Coordinates of C-alpha atoms in Angstrom, one line a residue:
X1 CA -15.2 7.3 -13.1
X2 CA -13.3 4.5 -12.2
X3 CA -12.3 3.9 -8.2
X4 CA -8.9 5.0 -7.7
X5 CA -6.6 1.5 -7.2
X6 CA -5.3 2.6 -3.8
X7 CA -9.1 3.0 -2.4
X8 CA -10.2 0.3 -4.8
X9 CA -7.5 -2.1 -2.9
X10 CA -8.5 -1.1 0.9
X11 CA -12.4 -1.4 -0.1
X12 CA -11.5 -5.2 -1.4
X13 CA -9.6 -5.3 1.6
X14 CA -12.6 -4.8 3.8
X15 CA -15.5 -6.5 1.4
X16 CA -13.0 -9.9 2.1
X17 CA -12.7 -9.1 6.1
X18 CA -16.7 -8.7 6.1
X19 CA -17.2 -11.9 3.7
X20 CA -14.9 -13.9 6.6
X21 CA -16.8 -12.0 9.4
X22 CA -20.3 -13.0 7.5
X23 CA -18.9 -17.0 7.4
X24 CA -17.7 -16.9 10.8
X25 CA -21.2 -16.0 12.3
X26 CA -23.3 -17.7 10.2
X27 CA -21.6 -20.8 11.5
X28 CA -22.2 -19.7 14.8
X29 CA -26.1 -18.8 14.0
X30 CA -25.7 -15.8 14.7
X31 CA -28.0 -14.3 11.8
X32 CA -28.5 -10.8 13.6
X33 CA -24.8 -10.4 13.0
X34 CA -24.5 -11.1 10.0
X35 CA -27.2 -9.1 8.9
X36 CA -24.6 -6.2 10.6
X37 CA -22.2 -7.1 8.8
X38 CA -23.5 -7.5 5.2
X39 CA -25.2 -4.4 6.2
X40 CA -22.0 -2.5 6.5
X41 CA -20.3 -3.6 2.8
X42 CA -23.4 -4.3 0.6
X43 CA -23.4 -0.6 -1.3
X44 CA -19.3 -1.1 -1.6
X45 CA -19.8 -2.9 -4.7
X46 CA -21.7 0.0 -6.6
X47 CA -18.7 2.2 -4.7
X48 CA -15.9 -0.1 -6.8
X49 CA -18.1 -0.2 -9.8
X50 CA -19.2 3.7 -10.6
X51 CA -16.7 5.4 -8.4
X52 CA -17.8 9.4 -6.7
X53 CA -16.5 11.3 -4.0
X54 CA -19.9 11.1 -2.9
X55 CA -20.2 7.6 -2.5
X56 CA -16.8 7.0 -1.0
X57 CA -17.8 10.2 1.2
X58 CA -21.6 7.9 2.1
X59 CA -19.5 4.9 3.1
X60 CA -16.9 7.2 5.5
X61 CA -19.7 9.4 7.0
X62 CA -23.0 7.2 7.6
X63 CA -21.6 3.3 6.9
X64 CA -18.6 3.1 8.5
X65 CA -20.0 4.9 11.6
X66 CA -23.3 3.3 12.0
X67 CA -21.5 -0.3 11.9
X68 CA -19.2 0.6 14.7
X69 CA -22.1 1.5 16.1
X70 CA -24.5 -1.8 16.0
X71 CA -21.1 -3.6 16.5
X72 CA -21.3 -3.2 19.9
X73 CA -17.6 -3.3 21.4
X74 CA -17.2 -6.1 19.1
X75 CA -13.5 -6.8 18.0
X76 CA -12.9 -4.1 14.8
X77 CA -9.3 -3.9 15.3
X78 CA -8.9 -5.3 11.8
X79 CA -11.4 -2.5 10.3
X80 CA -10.0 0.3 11.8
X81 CA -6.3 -0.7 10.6
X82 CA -8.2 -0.7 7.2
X83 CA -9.7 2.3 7.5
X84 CA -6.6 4.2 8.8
X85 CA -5.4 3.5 5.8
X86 CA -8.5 4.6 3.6
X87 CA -8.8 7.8 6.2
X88 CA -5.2 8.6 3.9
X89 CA -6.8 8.5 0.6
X90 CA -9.6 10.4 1.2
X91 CA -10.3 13.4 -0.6
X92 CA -9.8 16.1 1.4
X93 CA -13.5 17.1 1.0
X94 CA -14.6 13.5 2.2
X95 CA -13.0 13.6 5.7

């Protein structure tokens, strides 16, 4: 099944915020956020690829939550606009 273009475009959104996140603290050294980071987006390109509710339903329920979590209070202002806006394109059954 291919990944619906409105999710497809938000999930792109956030694999490029994440890529700049990833450059930002390597530069700094800081390799233990990175690894948060990368964390966070690396099954989002099997998500674009071979789109299921189920997947997209794996990143909303245990990603997403378990990065805000190791984030730490860190700045996700950016995320969360992102994911308002996937939050709106969820199935029904995935929210």
């Amino acid at each position: 099944m291919n990944c619906p273009p409105d999710v497809a475009r938000v999930l792109l959104d956030v694999l490029r915020l994440a890529a700049l996140e990833i450059r930002a603290r390597g530069w700094q050294g800081d390799a233990a956020g990175c690894a948060v980071a990368a964390d966070h987006i690396h099954n989002l390109p099997t998500l674009l690829g071979e789109f299921s509710d189920d997947l997209l339903r794996f990143y909303w329920d245990v990603e997403r939550p378990e990065f805000v979590r190791r984030s730490k209070g860190a700045d996700l202002s950016e995320y969360k606009s992102l994911w308002a806006e996937l939050a709106e394109l969820l199935p029904t059954r995935a929210r």
